Coordinates of C-alpha atoms in Angstrom, one line a residue:
M184 CA -6.1 11.8 -12.3
R185 CA -6.7 7.8 -12.4
I186 CA -7.4 6.9 -15.6
G187 CA -7.9 3.7 -16.1
L188 CA -6.9 1.9 -20.1
L189 CA -8.6 -1.0 -22.4
T190 CA -7.6 -2.4 -24.7
E191 CA -8.2 -5.4 -26.8
G192 CA -4.4 -7.8 -28.3
G193 CA -2.7 -4.4 -28.4
Y194 CA -0.6 -2.7 -25.0
P195 CA 1.0 -3.6 -23.1
Y196 CA 2.3 -6.6 -24.7
V197 CA 4.3 -6.4 -27.6
S198 CA 3.0 -7.5 -30.4
G199 CA -1.1 -6.0 -31.5
D200 CA -3.0 -3.0 -32.2
A201 CA -2.7 0.4 -31.0
K202 CA -0.2 -0.4 -29.2
L203 CA 2.6 2.6 -30.1
W204 CA -0.7 5.3 -29.3
C205 CA -1.2 3.5 -26.7
D206 CA 2.5 3.3 -24.5
R207 CA 3.4 7.5 -25.8
L208 CA -0.5 8.4 -24.3
V209 CA 1.1 7.2 -21.0
R210 CA 4.3 7.7 -21.4
G211 CA 3.1 11.3 -22.7
L212 CA 0.9 11.9 -19.7
G213 CA 3.4 11.3 -16.6
Q214 CA 0.6 13.5 -15.0
H215 CA -2.1 11.1 -14.3
E216 CA -1.8 7.2 -13.0
F217 CA -2.6 5.1 -15.6
D218 CA -4.4 1.3 -14.9
I219 CA -4.2 -1.2 -18.2
Y220 CA -6.4 -4.1 -18.5
A221 CA -5.4 -5.6 -21.6
L222 CA -7.6 -8.7 -23.2
S223 CA -5.2 -10.7 -24.8
R224 CA -6.3 -12.5 -28.2
S225 CA -3.8 -16.0 -28.3
R226 CA -0.7 -17.4 -26.2
Q227 CA 1.3 -16.4 -28.1
Q228 CA 0.3 -12.3 -28.0
E229 CA 0.6 -13.7 -24.0
D230 CA 4.2 -15.6 -24.3
E231 CA 5.8 -12.6 -26.1
G232 CA 5.4 -10.0 -23.1
W233 CA 5.1 -7.1 -22.5
V234 CA 6.3 -3.5 -23.5
Q235 CA 9.1 -1.1 -20.9
L236 CA 6.0 0.4 -19.2
P237 CA 6.7 3.9 -17.5
P238 CA 6.7 4.5 -14.0
Q239 CA 2.7 6.4 -14.2
V240 CA 1.4 2.8 -15.1
N241 CA 0.0 1.4 -11.6
L242 CA -1.7 -1.6 -11.9
V243 CA -2.0 -3.6 -15.3
R244 CA -5.1 -6.8 -14.9
T245 CA -5.2 -9.1 -18.4
A246 CA -8.0 -12.0 -19.2
P247 CA -7.4 -14.1 -22.2
L248 CA -10.6 -13.9 -24.7
W249 CA -9.1 -16.7 -26.6
T250 CA -9.8 -18.9 -24.8
A251 CA -12.8 -19.4 -22.2
E252 CA -12.1 -20.3 -17.9
D253 CA -14.8 -21.9 -16.7
D254 CA -15.9 -21.1 -13.8
G255 CA -17.4 -24.0 -12.3
A256 CA -20.3 -22.8 -11.2
V257 CA -23.2 -25.0 -11.2
Y258 CA -27.1 -24.8 -10.7
G259 CA -28.7 -28.4 -9.4
R260 CA -32.1 -28.9 -9.3
R261 CA -33.1 -26.5 -6.5
V262 CA -35.8 -23.6 -6.7
H263 CA -32.6 -21.3 -7.2
G264 CA -30.8 -23.2 -9.8
R265 CA -34.1 -22.8 -11.9
R266 CA -34.5 -19.4 -11.1
V267 CA -30.6 -18.8 -12.2
R268 CA -31.4 -20.8 -15.5
R269 CA -34.5 -18.6 -15.7
R270 CA -32.9 -15.7 -15.3
Y271 CA -30.5 -16.3 -17.9
A272 CA -33.0 -17.9 -20.6
E273 CA -34.8 -14.6 -20.2
C274 CA -31.8 -12.3 -20.5
F275 CA -30.6 -14.4 -23.6
G276 CA -33.3 -15.1 -25.6
E277 CA -33.7 -10.5 -25.1
L278 CA -30.5 -10.5 -26.7
A279 CA -31.5 -12.8 -29.1
A280 CA -34.2 -11.7 -30.5
A281 CA -33.1 -7.8 -30.4
V282 CA -30.0 -9.6 -32.5
C283 CA -32.3 -10.6 -34.4
A284 CA -34.8 -8.2 -34.9
G285 CA -34.4 -6.9 -38.7
P286 CA -33.6 -3.2 -39.3
G287 CA -37.4 -3.7 -41.0
S288 CA -39.3 -5.1 -37.6
L289 CA -39.3 -1.4 -35.9
D290 CA -37.1 0.9 -37.5
G291 CA -37.5 0.9 -40.9
P292 CA -37.2 -1.1 -43.9
E293 CA -35.6 -4.9 -43.7
D294 CA -33.5 -4.7 -46.5
A295 CA -30.6 -1.7 -45.4
G296 CA -28.1 -2.0 -48.4
A297 CA -30.6 -2.0 -50.4
S298 CA -32.7 1.2 -49.3
G299 CA -29.5 3.4 -47.9
G300 CA -27.2 2.0 -51.3
A301 CA -24.3 2.1 -49.4
G302 CA -23.7 -2.4 -50.2
V303 CA -21.3 -1.9 -52.2
S304 CA -17.9 -3.3 -52.8
G305 CA -14.1 -3.0 -52.1
D306 CA -13.5 0.5 -50.3
A307 CA -17.3 2.0 -49.0
G308 CA -16.0 5.1 -47.5
A309 CA -14.2 6.3 -51.0
A310 CA -17.3 7.2 -52.2
G311 CA -18.9 8.3 -48.8
G312 CA -21.0 5.7 -48.4
L313 CA -20.7 2.8 -45.2
G314 CA -21.0 -0.6 -47.4
V315 CA -20.1 -3.3 -46.8
A316 CA -17.4 -5.9 -50.0
G317 CA -20.1 -8.7 -51.1
G318 CA -22.4 -7.3 -48.3
A319 CA -22.7 -8.6 -44.4
G320 CA -25.5 -11.1 -45.9
G321 CA -24.5 -11.6 -48.9
G322 CA -26.8 -12.4 -51.8
G323 CA -29.4 -10.3 -50.0
A324 CA -29.1 -10.9 -46.4
S325 CA -27.9 -7.3 -46.2
G326 CA -30.5 -6.5 -43.4
V327 CA -28.4 -5.3 -41.1
L328 CA -26.5 -2.2 -39.4
V329 CA -25.4 -0.2 -43.0
G330 CA -27.4 1.4 -45.6
S331 CA -30.3 3.5 -43.7
G332 CA -28.3 2.9 -40.7
V333 CA -28.8 0.8 -37.2
S334 CA -31.6 0.9 -35.8
F335 CA -31.7 3.0 -32.5
G336 CA -34.7 2.6 -31.2
L337 CA -36.5 -0.2 -29.0
E338 CA -33.9 -2.9 -30.3
A339 CA -31.2 -1.1 -28.9
D340 CA -32.7 -0.8 -25.3
R341 CA -34.4 -4.1 -25.7
F342 CA -29.7 -5.4 -26.9
A343 CA -28.6 -2.8 -23.7
T344 CA -31.0 -4.4 -21.0
A345 CA -30.3 -8.3 -22.3
L346 CA -26.7 -7.5 -21.6
Y347 CA -26.5 -5.8 -19.1
G348 CA -29.3 -8.0 -17.4
L349 CA -25.8 -10.9 -18.3
A350 CA -23.4 -9.4 -16.9
E351 CA -25.2 -8.6 -13.9
L352 CA -25.7 -13.0 -13.6
A353 CA -21.8 -13.0 -14.2
R354 CA -20.8 -11.0 -11.6
D355 CA -23.8 -12.4 -8.8
E356 CA -24.1 -15.9 -9.3
G357 CA -21.0 -16.9 -12.5
G358 CA -21.5 -19.5 -15.1
L359 CA -22.0 -17.6 -18.3
A360 CA -19.6 -19.3 -20.8
G361 CA -21.3 -21.9 -20.0
A362 CA -25.1 -20.9 -20.7
L363 CA -24.5 -18.9 -24.0
R364 CA -23.1 -22.0 -25.0
S365 CA -25.4 -25.1 -23.9
E366 CA -28.7 -25.7 -25.5
G367 CA -30.6 -23.8 -24.3
A368 CA -29.2 -20.8 -25.9
V369 CA -29.1 -22.5 -29.0
R370 CA -32.6 -23.0 -28.5
A371 CA -33.2 -19.0 -27.9
W372 CA -31.2 -18.8 -31.5
E373 CA -33.6 -20.8 -33.4
R374 CA -36.7 -19.4 -32.0
A375 CA -35.8 -15.3 -32.5
C376 CA -34.8 -16.3 -35.6
R377 CA -37.7 -18.2 -36.3
A378 CA -39.5 -14.8 -35.1
P379 CA -41.6 -12.4 -37.3
G380 CA -39.4 -9.9 -38.4
A381 CA -36.5 -12.1 -38.1
L382 CA -33.9 -10.8 -40.8
R383 CA -34.4 -12.5 -44.1
A384 CA -30.9 -14.6 -43.9
A385 CA -31.4 -15.6 -40.3
R386 CA -33.8 -17.6 -40.8
T387 CA -32.4 -19.8 -43.0
A388 CA -29.9 -20.9 -40.0
R389 CA -29.3 -24.6 -39.6
V390 CA -28.0 -26.2 -36.0
P391 CA -24.5 -25.6 -37.7
D392 CA -25.0 -21.9 -38.1
L393 CA -26.7 -21.4 -34.8
L394 CA -24.2 -23.0 -33.2
S395 CA -21.1 -20.8 -34.7
V396 CA -23.0 -18.0 -34.3
A397 CA -23.3 -19.4 -29.9
A398 CA -19.5 -19.6 -29.3
H399 CA -18.5 -16.3 -31.3
V400 CA -21.1 -14.4 -29.1
E401 CA -19.4 -16.1 -26.2
R402 CA -16.2 -14.7 -27.1
S403 CA -17.5 -11.5 -27.5
L404 CA -18.7 -11.4 -24.1
R405 CA -16.2 -13.2 -22.2
P406 CA -15.7 -9.2 -20.2
L407 CA -18.8 -9.5 -18.7
S408 CA -17.7 -12.9 -16.4
L409 CA -14.5 -11.0 -15.2
D410 CA -13.6 -9.5 -11.6
W411 CA -12.4 -5.6 -12.6
Y412 CA -15.5 -4.2 -12.0
A413 CA -16.0 -4.0 -7.6
D414 CA -13.9 -0.5 -6.2
D415 CA -10.9 -2.2 -6.0
G416 CA -10.8 -2.0 -10.0
L417 CA -12.1 -0.6 -13.1
G418 CA -15.0 1.0 -9.8
A419 CA -11.6 3.3 -8.8
V420 CA -10.9 4.6 -11.6
D421 CA -11.7 7.9 -12.4
L422 CA -12.1 6.9 -16.0
C423 CA -11.7 4.9 -18.1
H424 CA -10.3 5.4 -22.2
A425 CA -10.9 2.3 -24.4
A426 CA -9.1 2.0 -27.6
A427 CA -11.3 0.6 -29.7
G428 CA -14.9 -0.4 -30.2
G429 CA -16.5 -3.6 -29.1
S430 CA -14.9 -6.4 -27.3
A431 CA -11.8 -3.3 -25.6
A432 CA -15.1 -0.9 -25.1
L433 CA -17.6 -3.5 -22.6
P434 CA -15.2 -3.9 -19.8
G435 CA -15.6 0.4 -19.6
L436 CA -19.4 -0.6 -20.6
L437 CA -19.7 -1.6 -17.1
A438 CA -17.6 -0.3 -15.5
R439 CA -20.7 2.9 -16.4
H440 CA -23.4 0.6 -15.2
F441 CA -21.8 -0.6 -11.8
A442 CA -19.8 1.9 -11.2
S443 CA -21.4 5.4 -13.5
V444 CA -17.7 5.4 -14.9
P445 CA -17.5 7.4 -17.3
L446 CA -16.6 5.6 -20.7
L447 CA -14.0 7.4 -23.3
V448 CA -13.9 5.5 -27.1
T449 CA -11.6 5.8 -29.2
E450 CA -11.1 4.4 -32.4
Y451 CA -8.3 4.8 -35.2
G452 CA -10.4 1.9 -37.1
V453 CA -13.4 0.5 -37.1
P454 CA -14.2 -2.8 -35.4
L455 CA -17.5 -3.2 -37.2
R456 CA -16.1 -1.8 -40.3
A457 CA -13.4 -4.2 -39.8
H458 CA -15.6 -6.9 -39.1
Y459 CA -17.5 -6.3 -42.7
L460 CA -14.9 -6.6 -45.0
A461 CA -13.2 -9.9 -42.9
S462 CA -16.9 -11.2 -42.2
A463 CA -16.8 -10.9 -46.9
A464 CA -13.8 -12.6 -47.4
T465 CA -15.4 -15.7 -45.2
E466 CA -16.7 -19.1 -46.3
E467 CA -18.9 -18.6 -44.0
A468 CA -23.5 -19.3 -44.6
P469 CA -24.9 -16.0 -44.9
A470 CA -27.1 -16.9 -42.2
V471 CA -24.1 -16.4 -39.5
R472 CA -22.9 -13.7 -41.2
A473 CA -25.6 -11.3 -41.7
L474 CA -26.3 -12.6 -37.8
L475 CA -22.9 -12.0 -36.8
A476 CA -22.5 -7.9 -38.1
S477 CA -26.3 -7.2 -36.2
F478 CA -24.3 -8.2 -33.0
H479 CA -21.5 -6.1 -33.5
G480 CA -23.5 -3.4 -34.8
R481 CA -25.8 -3.6 -31.7
L482 CA -22.9 -4.3 -29.4
A483 CA -21.3 -0.5 -31.6
T484 CA -24.5 1.3 -31.1
E485 CA -24.9 0.9 -27.7
V486 CA -21.4 2.1 -27.1
Y487 CA -21.3 4.7 -29.0
R488 CA -24.4 5.8 -27.0
R489 CA -23.6 4.9 -23.2
A490 CA -19.7 6.6 -24.1
A491 CA -19.5 10.5 -22.4
L492 CA -17.2 11.0 -26.0
V493 CA -16.1 9.3 -28.4
T494 CA -12.7 9.8 -30.5
P495 CA -12.8 8.9 -34.4
G496 CA -9.0 9.4 -35.6
N497 CA -10.4 10.6 -38.9
T498 CA -14.1 11.8 -40.7
H499 CA -13.6 9.0 -42.6
A500 CA -14.7 6.9 -39.1
R501 CA -16.5 9.2 -37.8
R502 CA -19.4 8.6 -40.5
W503 CA -19.1 5.0 -39.6
Q504 CA -19.7 6.7 -35.5
E505 CA -22.7 8.5 -37.0
R506 CA -24.6 6.1 -39.0
C507 CA -23.9 3.0 -35.9
G508 CA -25.3 5.8 -32.7
A509 CA -23.0 7.8 -32.2
D510 CA -24.3 11.7 -31.5
R511 CA -22.9 13.9 -33.4
A512 CA -22.1 16.2 -30.5
K513 CA -19.5 13.8 -29.0
L514 CA -17.1 13.2 -30.9
R515 CA -14.0 15.1 -31.3
T516 CA -11.5 13.2 -34.1
V517 CA -7.6 12.6 -32.7
Y518 CA -5.9 12.7 -35.2
P519 CA -3.5 9.6 -34.3
G520 CA 0.0 11.3 -33.0
M521 CA 3.0 9.8 -35.6
E522 CA 7.0 10.5 -34.4
A523 CA 7.9 13.1 -36.9
S524 CA 12.0 13.2 -35.4
R525 CA 12.9 10.1 -37.6
F526 CA 12.0 11.5 -40.4
A527 CA 13.0 15.1 -39.7
E528 CA 16.5 14.9 -41.4
V529 CA 15.3 14.0 -44.4
G530 CA 12.4 16.7 -44.2
E531 CA 14.3 19.2 -43.0
S532 CA 17.6 18.5 -46.3
V533 CA 18.1 22.3 -48.1
E534 CA 17.7 19.2 -52.1
G535 CA 14.7 16.7 -50.3
G536 CA 17.4 14.5 -48.8
C537 CA 19.0 11.8 -51.8
A538 CA 15.9 11.6 -53.8
D539 CA 16.1 9.8 -57.2
P540 CA 14.7 12.5 -59.5
D541 CA 12.5 9.9 -61.9
T542 CA 11.7 7.5 -59.3
L543 CA 8.3 6.2 -57.1
V544 CA 8.2 4.8 -53.6
W545 CA 5.6 2.4 -53.0
V546 CA 5.9 1.8 -48.9
G547 CA 3.4 -0.2 -47.4
R548 CA 2.3 -4.2 -46.4
V549 CA 2.3 -5.7 -49.3
E550 CA -1.8 -7.2 -49.7
P551 CA -4.9 -7.4 -51.8
S552 CA -6.5 -4.1 -50.5
K553 CA -3.4 -2.1 -51.6
D554 CA -3.8 -2.6 -55.2
L555 CA -0.1 -3.0 -56.6
V556 CA -1.6 -4.9 -59.8
S557 CA -2.8 -1.9 -60.9
L558 CA 0.3 0.2 -59.8
L559 CA 2.2 -2.0 -61.9
H560 CA -0.4 -0.9 -64.6
S561 CA -0.1 2.0 -64.2
F562 CA 3.7 2.1 -64.2
A563 CA 3.2 1.2 -68.1
E564 CA 2.3 4.1 -69.1
V565 CA 4.2 6.5 -66.8
R566 CA 7.0 4.1 -68.8
K567 CA 5.9 4.6 -71.9
E568 CA 6.1 8.9 -71.3
E569 CA 9.1 8.8 -68.8
P570 CA 11.6 5.7 -69.6
K571 CA 13.7 6.5 -67.5
T572 CA 11.6 6.1 -64.5
R573 CA 12.2 3.4 -61.8
L574 CA 9.2 2.1 -59.9
R575 CA 10.4 1.2 -56.3
I576 CA 8.1 -1.6 -54.3
I577 CA 9.1 -1.1 -50.7
G578 CA 7.0 -3.4 -47.7
A579 CA 7.3 -6.9 -47.0
P580 CA 3.8 -9.6 -47.6
A581 CA 1.5 -9.7 -45.1
E582 CA 1.0 -12.7 -42.4
G583 CA -0.5 -16.2 -44.3
P584 CA -0.4 -18.0 -47.6
D585 CA -2.5 -14.8 -49.0
G586 CA 0.1 -12.7 -48.6
A587 CA 2.9 -14.1 -49.9
L588 CA 1.4 -15.2 -53.0
Y589 CA 0.2 -12.4 -53.3
L590 CA 3.9 -11.0 -53.3
A591 CA 4.7 -13.2 -55.7
H592 CA 2.4 -12.7 -58.3
C593 CA 3.0 -9.2 -58.3
R594 CA 6.7 -10.2 -58.7
A595 CA 5.3 -12.4 -61.8
L596 CA 3.5 -8.9 -63.2
A597 CA 6.4 -7.3 -62.7
A598 CA 9.2 -9.4 -64.9
H599 CA 6.0 -9.5 -67.3
L600 CA 5.2 -6.1 -68.2
F601 CA 8.9 -5.2 -67.7
P602 CA 11.7 -7.5 -69.0
D603 CA 15.2 -6.9 -67.7
E604 CA 16.7 -3.7 -70.1
A605 CA 19.9 -4.0 -70.5
E606 CA 22.3 -0.9 -72.8
G607 CA 24.1 -2.6 -74.4
A608 CA 24.4 -5.8 -76.0
H609 CA 26.8 -6.7 -73.3
A610 CA 25.7 -4.7 -70.4
V611 CA 23.4 -6.7 -67.9
G612 CA 19.7 -6.2 -68.1
D613 CA 17.6 -4.6 -65.1
N614 CA 13.9 -4.5 -65.2
P615 CA 13.4 -1.3 -63.4
V616 CA 11.0 -2.7 -60.5
S617 CA 12.4 -3.8 -57.4
F618 CA 10.7 -5.2 -54.1
E619 CA 12.6 -4.2 -51.4
E620 CA 11.9 -5.0 -47.2
I621 CA 12.9 -1.7 -44.8
G622 CA 16.3 -3.4 -43.3
G623 CA 17.6 -4.0 -46.8
P624 CA 20.7 -1.8 -48.0
E625 CA 19.4 -0.3 -50.5
A626 CA 16.4 1.1 -47.4
P627 CA 18.1 0.3 -44.4
G628 CA 15.0 2.5 -42.6
L629 CA 12.0 4.3 -43.3
A630 CA 13.2 8.1 -43.9
E631 CA 16.2 6.3 -46.2
A632 CA 12.9 4.4 -47.7
Y633 CA 10.8 7.6 -48.5
A634 CA 14.6 9.8 -49.4
S635 CA 15.1 7.6 -52.0
G636 CA 12.0 8.7 -54.9
A637 CA 11.6 11.8 -55.7
L638 CA 7.6 10.9 -55.7
V639 CA 5.5 8.2 -53.4
V640 CA 2.2 6.5 -54.8
L641 CA -0.2 5.3 -52.6
S642 CA -2.7 3.3 -55.0
S643 CA -5.3 1.2 -52.7
V644 CA -9.1 0.7 -52.9
V645 CA -9.7 0.3 -49.3
E646 CA -7.2 1.6 -46.8
G647 CA -7.7 3.6 -42.8
F648 CA -5.9 6.0 -41.4
P649 CA -2.9 6.1 -44.7
I650 CA 0.3 5.9 -42.0
S651 CA 2.6 5.9 -44.7
L652 CA 1.1 9.1 -46.4
V653 CA 1.4 11.5 -43.0
E654 CA 6.0 8.8 -42.9
A655 CA 6.0 11.1 -47.1
M656 CA 4.4 14.3 -45.8
F657 CA 6.7 14.8 -42.6
C658 CA 10.0 13.7 -45.8
G659 CA 8.7 16.4 -47.1
R660 CA 7.5 14.0 -50.3
A661 CA 4.8 15.1 -53.0
T662 CA 2.5 12.6 -52.9
V663 CA 0.1 10.4 -55.2
S664 CA -2.2 8.8 -53.3
T665 CA -5.9 7.1 -54.7
D666 CA -9.7 8.3 -53.1
V667 CA -9.6 5.3 -50.6
G668 CA -10.7 5.9 -46.5
A669 CA -9.6 9.1 -45.5
V670 CA -6.5 9.7 -48.0
V671 CA -8.3 13.2 -48.4
E672 CA -9.2 14.6 -45.2
V673 CA -4.6 14.0 -44.4
I674 CA -3.7 15.0 -48.0
G675 CA -6.0 18.8 -48.0
G676 CA -4.7 19.3 -51.0
T677 CA -0.5 18.9 -50.8
G678 CA -0.7 15.9 -53.1
L679 CA -3.1 15.2 -56.4
V680 CA -5.3 12.5 -55.5
V681 CA -7.1 9.9 -57.9
P682 CA -9.7 7.4 -58.0
P683 CA -9.1 3.7 -58.0
R684 CA -8.6 1.1 -59.9
N685 CA -7.6 3.5 -62.5
P686 CA -4.2 3.3 -63.7
R687 CA -3.8 5.8 -66.6
A688 CA -5.1 7.8 -63.9
L689 CA -2.6 7.2 -62.0
A690 CA 0.1 7.2 -64.4
E691 CA -0.9 10.8 -65.7
A692 CA -0.7 12.3 -62.6
C693 CA 2.8 10.9 -61.6
V694 CA 3.8 12.2 -64.6
A695 CA 2.3 15.4 -64.0
L696 CA 4.0 16.2 -61.1
L697 CA 8.1 13.4 -62.4
R698 CA 7.5 16.6 -65.0
D699 CA 7.1 19.1 -62.7
P700 CA 10.7 19.1 -60.2
A701 CA 9.4 23.1 -58.6
R702 CA 5.5 21.8 -58.4
R703 CA 7.2 18.5 -57.3
A704 CA 9.1 21.4 -53.9
R705 CA 6.1 23.5 -53.0
L706 CA 3.8 20.3 -52.2
G707 CA 6.4 18.3 -50.4
A708 CA 6.2 21.4 -47.9
A709 CA 3.3 22.3 -48.1
A710 CA 3.0 17.9 -47.1
R711 CA 6.1 19.0 -44.3
A712 CA 3.9 21.6 -42.5
R713 CA 1.1 20.1 -42.7
A714 CA 2.2 17.0 -41.1
L715 CA 3.5 18.4 -38.6
E716 CA 0.9 20.3 -37.4
L717 CA -2.2 17.9 -37.4
F718 CA 0.0 14.4 -36.6
T719 CA 2.6 14.3 -34.7
V720 CA 2.7 13.2 -30.4
E721 CA 2.6 15.8 -29.0
Q722 CA -0.6 17.3 -30.5
N723 CA -2.7 13.9 -30.3
V724 CA -1.1 14.1 -26.3
E725 CA -2.4 17.4 -26.1
A726 CA -5.4 16.9 -27.4
F727 CA -6.4 14.1 -25.9
H728 CA -5.4 15.7 -22.1
G729 CA -7.5 18.3 -22.7
I730 CA -10.6 15.7 -23.1
Y731 CA -10.3 13.9 -19.9
L732 CA -9.7 17.1 -17.6
E733 CA -12.8 17.9 -19.9
I734 CA -15.1 14.3 -19.4
V735 CA -14.0 14.6 -15.5
S736 CA -15.3 17.9 -14.8
H737 CA -18.8 16.8 -16.2
S738 CA -18.9 13.6 -15.5
P739 CA -17.9 13.6 -11.4
I740 CA -18.1 9.9 -9.7
R741 CA -20.1 10.8 -6.5
R742 CA -19.1 7.7 -3.8
V743 CA -21.4 6.7 -0.9
V744 CA -19.0 6.5 1.5
V745 CA -20.6 4.7 5.0
D746 CA -19.3 5.2 9.0
A747 CA -18.8 1.8 10.7
M748 CA -22.4 1.6 11.3
G749 CA -23.8 1.9 7.1
E750 CA -24.5 5.1 7.8
P751 CA -23.6 7.9 4.6
L752 CA -20.8 10.1 6.2
P753 CA -20.5 13.2 4.7
F754 CA -17.8 15.4 3.4
G755 CA -16.5 11.5 3.3
V756 CA -14.3 12.7 0.1
P757 CA -11.8 15.5 1.0
A758 CA -11.5 18.1 -1.8
E759 CA -8.3 17.9 -1.9
A760 CA -9.2 14.5 -3.6
H761 CA -10.3 15.9 -7.5
V762 CA -6.9 17.7 -7.4
P763 CA -3.4 15.9 -9.6
G764 CA -1.2 14.7 -7.3
R765 CA -0.4 11.6 -5.1
W766 CA -2.3 12.5 -2.3
T767 CA -5.4 11.0 -5.4
E768 CA -4.6 7.6 -4.0
A769 CA -6.8 7.3 -1.3
R770 CA -10.0 6.4 -2.0
P771 CA -13.1 6.6 0.4
V772 CA -13.5 3.3 2.5
A773 CA -16.2 2.0 4.5
A774 CA -14.3 3.2 8.2
G775 CA -14.0 5.7 10.8
R776 CA -11.0 7.9 9.5
Q777 CA -9.6 8.9 5.9
R778 CA -6.1 7.6 5.0
W779 CA -6.0 11.4 4.1
A780 CA -6.7 11.6 7.9
A781 CA -4.4 9.4 9.6
G782 CA -2.1 10.9 11.5
V783 CA -2.0 12.6 15.0
P784 CA -5.0 14.2 16.2
V785 CA -4.4 18.0 15.7
R786 CA -6.3 20.7 18.8
A787 CA -8.2 23.3 16.6
T788 CA -6.6 26.8 17.8
V789 CA -8.5 29.5 20.6
P790 CA -9.9 32.7 18.2
L791 CA -7.4 35.8 18.9
T792 CA -10.1 37.9 20.9
A793 CA -9.6 41.9 20.1
G794 CA -6.9 43.5 22.0
E795 CA -4.9 39.7 22.4
S796 CA -1.3 39.6 19.9
A797 CA -0.3 36.1 17.9

């Protein structure tokens, strides 16, 4: 079959999100054909180029999200121009009203965070909640989409109608980017914010706030202006597979709306959750945060409602999707596939590789959400019980100045907690905590990093799918982790789990495993067996192969084929077109004869009568 793979800021670019799993998926499904539709996030990403694409990729079409391409559409004062401007104003007014409408206006309590008990700080998923650090609106402005759930009724339908109305106008008339940034759009936002039943935080919005919201919404809706939805684009594929929700899934929504192409959405990290966490760390006004949270929540609801199936990467993501309107019957959990072969030598070794029985290992990206401060305080407790223990922190700082500052803070704390130690008066002192990066002499690769210690530790306070834990499991290492994100689901009883931000509990679990080598070995072997069963590339590819067949079998695309006179042509699409193979390239066209029937006509054979022989 022919798959339209939709990405944002990732595949086929060299850098970006979901690059690895998309590449493995495309290469693993060589029996299918792929058309890649990619949205780029920056000029730098475009300049870095693409990864090498396999032969089953027939087409790549890209568009920038980081800059607006004005199509030059100008509407004068004539009747048609006034009509187009009025239609834009009506559709955008409806969209703004749906975004600004508080849950209390039609669908439940206004202060969703207060009523649902979910507006918690840190990683809400750790406690089973669905809140956001700091609240989306801030200061009582959390009347958005968490806690009591997103509204799925009249306002959701209102948002969808406005969204597709804007898409149809963009296709037929153009000029969407200018319309969404126009003075009329800002006035529509202002009217919606002042309307009865609007979000409390939205009522305080000033003109600069509305300009910021209008610019963000215009950027998010840029896929509506693309020319990807005709019969020679996404209208010709059998299935759209969005590698994420949000803007990445918008082309799939429009392909479904314009051409009835079924949509599959895969989310290994929920964009709505990522937006909440990012907005909580910004200095934007509460009105801006509340309006953007509401907009992204409405968009997520529409994506989940229209998708044929949604495949979360874990139960943590699945809970978010259910609260945002995803039907449980449409959800299929598909764990990320990881390359197990590069960890095979360490995982299969009898003695567990070159492990130092007195060394703890932490691997990851150095940033505040990993809570290395608690890890260092925990290690101080471990050293009181096991003085010979060492801690290796292996990883690079997160991009930007904040990552480097956090690493410097952790280095200073380690130097304060653990002064350099020496065995004698004439020996050189040594710190039991080391900070390293992959590629150094002590850790040339990930496998060597995990093999260097007897125990792998994860101390995060916010985590989605813990990739480092899966890698440690492939290496046959016992683990001690904090109960955040999908940690418990991934570990499944093959490691110890403690509450986050609890250094004493983390230390006690580490000491218990350091003193029990036999238990460490049992847990490590069980962890490797679990990882090989659930988290390999092969199981991921096989799962999506079955899902593709399931969706297409339940959602066949019906294209009307017409003859030269414009009349419907019976049997215009041959049965062979639905069977995998090169003949699926033939697409129905408005012509007298289909391409599959091209060639010299064959005279019909005359039936043999009784008494005649062949």
